[in-house]
Each structure stands twice: as C-alpha cells, then as structure tokens.
mmCIF file of C-alpha atoms in Angstrom:
data_model
loop_
_atom_site.group_PDB
_atom_site.id
_atom_site.type_symbol
_atom_site.label_atom_id
_atom_site.label_comp_id
_atom_site.label_asym_id
_atom_site.label_seq_id
_atom_site.Cartn_x
_atom_site.Cartn_y
_atom_site.Cartn_z
ATOM 1 C CA MET H 1 6.573 -10.239 21.295
ATOM 2 C CA ASP H 2 3.972 -11.653 23.550
ATOM 3 C CA PRO H 3 3.258 -15.341 22.736
ATOM 4 C CA LEU H 4 -0.389 -14.914 22.255
ATOM 5 C CA GLN H 5 0.007 -12.205 19.806
ATOM 6 C CA PHE H 6 2.590 -14.432 18.204
ATOM 7 C CA ILE H 7 0.080 -17.257 17.687
ATOM 8 C CA ILE H 8 -2.838 -14.998 16.570
ATOM 9 C CA SER H 9 -0.355 -13.328 14.089
ATOM 10 C CA ILE H 10 0.582 -16.829 12.519
ATOM 11 C CA LEU H 11 -2.920 -17.844 12.373
ATOM 12 C CA LEU H 12 -4.130 -14.517 10.852
ATOM 13 C CA PHE H 13 -1.344 -14.659 8.009
ATOM 14 C CA LEU H 14 -2.223 -18.321 7.326
ATOM 15 C CA ILE H 15 -5.827 -17.860 7.098
ATOM 16 C CA LEU H 16 -5.485 -14.317 5.257
ATOM 17 C CA PHE H 17 -3.293 -15.697 2.500
ATOM 18 C CA PHE H 18 -5.440 -18.954 2.243
ATOM 19 C CA GLY H 19 -8.411 -16.933 1.748
ATOM 20 C CA ILE H 20 -6.898 -14.507 -0.835
ATOM 21 C CA GLY H 21 -5.409 -17.161 -2.646
ATOM 22 C CA PHE H 22 -8.388 -19.581 -2.687
ATOM 23 C CA ILE H 23 -10.467 -16.469 -4.222
ATOM 24 C CA LEU H 24 -7.898 -15.498 -6.759
ATOM 25 C CA ASN H 25 -7.441 -19.197 -7.948
ATOM 26 C CA MET H 26 -11.003 -19.357 -8.307
ATOM 27 C CA LEU H 27 -11.426 -16.077 -10.261
ATOM 28 C CA LEU H 28 -8.164 -16.314 -12.453
ATOM 29 C CA LYS H 29 -8.655 -20.058 -12.787
ATOM 30 C CA THR H 30 -4.901 -20.651 -12.115
ATOM 31 C CA THR H 31 -3.372 -23.007 -9.178
ATOM 32 C CA TRP H 32 -0.058 -21.453 -8.202
ATOM 33 C CA LEU H 33 -0.380 -17.816 -9.097
ATOM 34 C CA PRO H 34 -0.985 -16.689 -5.378
ATOM 35 C CA GLY H 35 1.862 -18.781 -4.084
ATOM 36 C CA LEU H 36 4.671 -18.207 -6.515
ATOM 37 C CA ILE H 37 4.173 -14.707 -7.796
ATOM 38 C CA LEU H 38 1.744 -12.550 -5.700
ATOM 39 C CA TYR H 39 2.895 -13.701 -2.242
ATOM 40 C CA PRO H 40 6.727 -12.484 -2.892
ATOM 41 C CA ILE H 41 5.432 -9.129 -4.118
ATOM 42 C CA VAL H 42 3.328 -8.874 -0.848
ATOM 43 C CA VAL H 43 6.207 -9.782 1.436
ATOM 44 C CA LEU H 44 8.329 -7.442 -0.762
ATOM 45 C CA LEU H 45 5.938 -4.520 0.089
ATOM 46 C CA ILE H 46 5.692 -5.379 3.705
ATOM 47 C CA VAL H 47 9.401 -5.873 4.442
ATOM 48 C CA SER H 48 10.889 -3.161 2.242
ATOM 49 C CA GLU H 49 10.544 0.526 2.478
ATOM 50 C CA VAL H 50 11.416 1.264 -1.087
ATOM 51 C CA PRO H 51 8.545 1.937 -3.529
ATOM 52 C CA LEU H 52 7.852 -0.768 -5.876
ATOM 53 C CA GLY H 53 8.732 1.341 -8.969
ATOM 54 C CA ALA H 54 12.343 1.736 -7.588
ATOM 55 C CA TYR H 55 12.880 -1.889 -8.234
ATOM 56 C CA PHE H 56 12.573 -1.126 -12.022
ATOM 57 C CA THR H 57 14.367 2.191 -12.048
ATOM 58 C CA ALA H 58 17.343 1.486 -9.662
ATOM 59 C CA PRO H 59 17.400 -2.295 -9.114
ATOM 60 C CA GLY H 60 21.068 -2.226 -7.644
ATOM 61 C CA GLN H 61 20.193 0.073 -4.805
ATOM 62 C CA SER H 62 16.827 -1.338 -4.177
ATOM 63 C CA LEU H 63 17.834 -4.886 -4.053
ATOM 64 C CA ALA H 64 20.741 -3.989 -1.702
ATOM 65 C CA HIS H 65 18.322 -2.292 0.641
ATOM 66 C CA LEU H 66 16.002 -5.113 0.422
ATOM 67 C CA GLY H 67 18.776 -7.596 1.558
ATOM 68 C CA GLU H 68 19.368 -5.347 4.574
ATOM 69 C CA GLN H 69 15.907 -5.244 5.589
ATOM 70 C CA LEU H 70 15.593 -9.058 5.060
ATOM 71 C CA THR H 71 18.705 -9.763 7.191
ATOM 72 C CA SER H 72 17.304 -7.438 9.972
ATOM 73 C CA LEU H 73 14.021 -9.440 10.564
ATOM 74 C CA LEU H 74 13.817 -11.404 13.705
ATOM 75 C CA MET H 75 12.984 -15.049 13.821
ATOM 76 C CA VAL H 76 9.464 -14.276 14.775
ATOM 77 C CA ASP H 77 8.980 -12.266 11.547
ATOM 78 C CA TYR H 78 10.139 -15.182 9.422
ATOM 79 C CA VAL H 79 7.724 -17.606 11.294
ATOM 80 C CA ILE H 80 4.901 -15.296 10.535
ATOM 81 C CA LEU H 81 5.781 -14.472 6.966
ATOM 82 C CA SER H 82 6.386 -18.435 6.467
ATOM 83 C CA ALA H 83 2.758 -19.048 7.863
ATOM 84 C CA GLY H 84 1.413 -16.724 5.152
ATOM 85 C CA PHE H 85 3.387 -18.612 2.387
ATOM 86 C CA ILE H 86 2.023 -22.090 3.792
ATOM 87 C CA GLY H 87 -1.467 -20.521 3.415
ATOM 88 C CA ALA H 88 -0.945 -19.500 -0.053
ATOM 89 C CA LEU H 89 0.357 -22.867 -0.976
ATOM 90 C CA LEU H 90 -2.534 -24.627 0.866
ATOM 91 C CA SER H 91 -4.955 -22.544 -1.320
ATOM 92 C CA GLY H 92 -3.413 -23.886 -4.465
ATOM 93 C CA LEU H 93 -3.270 -27.534 -3.259
ATOM 94 C CA SER H 94 -7.135 -27.151 -1.878
ATOM 95 C CA ILE H 95 -8.070 -25.875 -5.425
ATOM 96 C CA GLN H 96 -6.112 -28.475 -7.260
ATOM 97 C CA MET H 97 -7.811 -31.099 -5.126
ATOM 98 C CA LEU H 98 -11.192 -29.828 -5.589
ATOM 99 C CA ARG H 99 -10.650 -29.586 -9.349
ATOM 100 C CA ALA H 100 -9.342 -33.217 -9.402
ATOM 101 C CA ARG H 101 -12.829 -34.334 -7.736
ATOM 102 C CA GLY H 102 -14.742 -32.808 -10.217
ATOM 103 C CA TYR H 103 -15.883 -29.503 -8.624
ATOM 104 C CA ARG H 104 -15.869 -26.552 -11.089
ATOM 105 C CA MET H 105 -15.476 -22.989 -9.764
ATOM 106 C CA PHE H 106 -16.461 -20.053 -11.764
#
C-alpha cells in the first residue's frame, strides 16, 4: 500500500467514525454506544463475507469464518481499523466532556 494512501485511510477512518459517533451520541443521548456496540458490527460487516443473519442461524461456522478472515488481515488493515475505533472512542469522550461542561445537545 502506498504510504500516502495509508495515511489518508487512517485519517479518513478516524474522522468518519468520530463524526458518525458524535452524531449518534447527540441523537440517542448515549455516550459509548458507537464505540462499544456499533463499531464492532461495522468491522464485522467490513471484514467478513458472511451475511449478518448467518451469525444467528449458523453461529459456529460464521464465527470460524470470521476468525479466518481476521487472521488473514495485514497489519495495515489493523492499523486502519484501530484508527476508526479511536475515532469512535474520541466521539464518546468529547460528548462526555461537553456534557460535563454544561452543553446540552438535542
């Protein structure tokens, strides 16, 4: 992967998940929903080729396939996905900080 493309991918995932998490935190009035629940589902959809419903109908096979897919990722992929997770966590921290300082959102 080109180094410039790698840096842009990191920034894109960080900003994308920060923005989505911030908006969801404001609308749903939660703090950690995007980071703890929604982000793993998004990563599951990005990494796995198995439909989401298969995790409920055939969990053993689906989780085995997910494990294979996760182990086949490159370090670059892990760094990019980690940047998205950091963005989701930063959105929760920023909402928490804004609420502590008296800002009311929606």
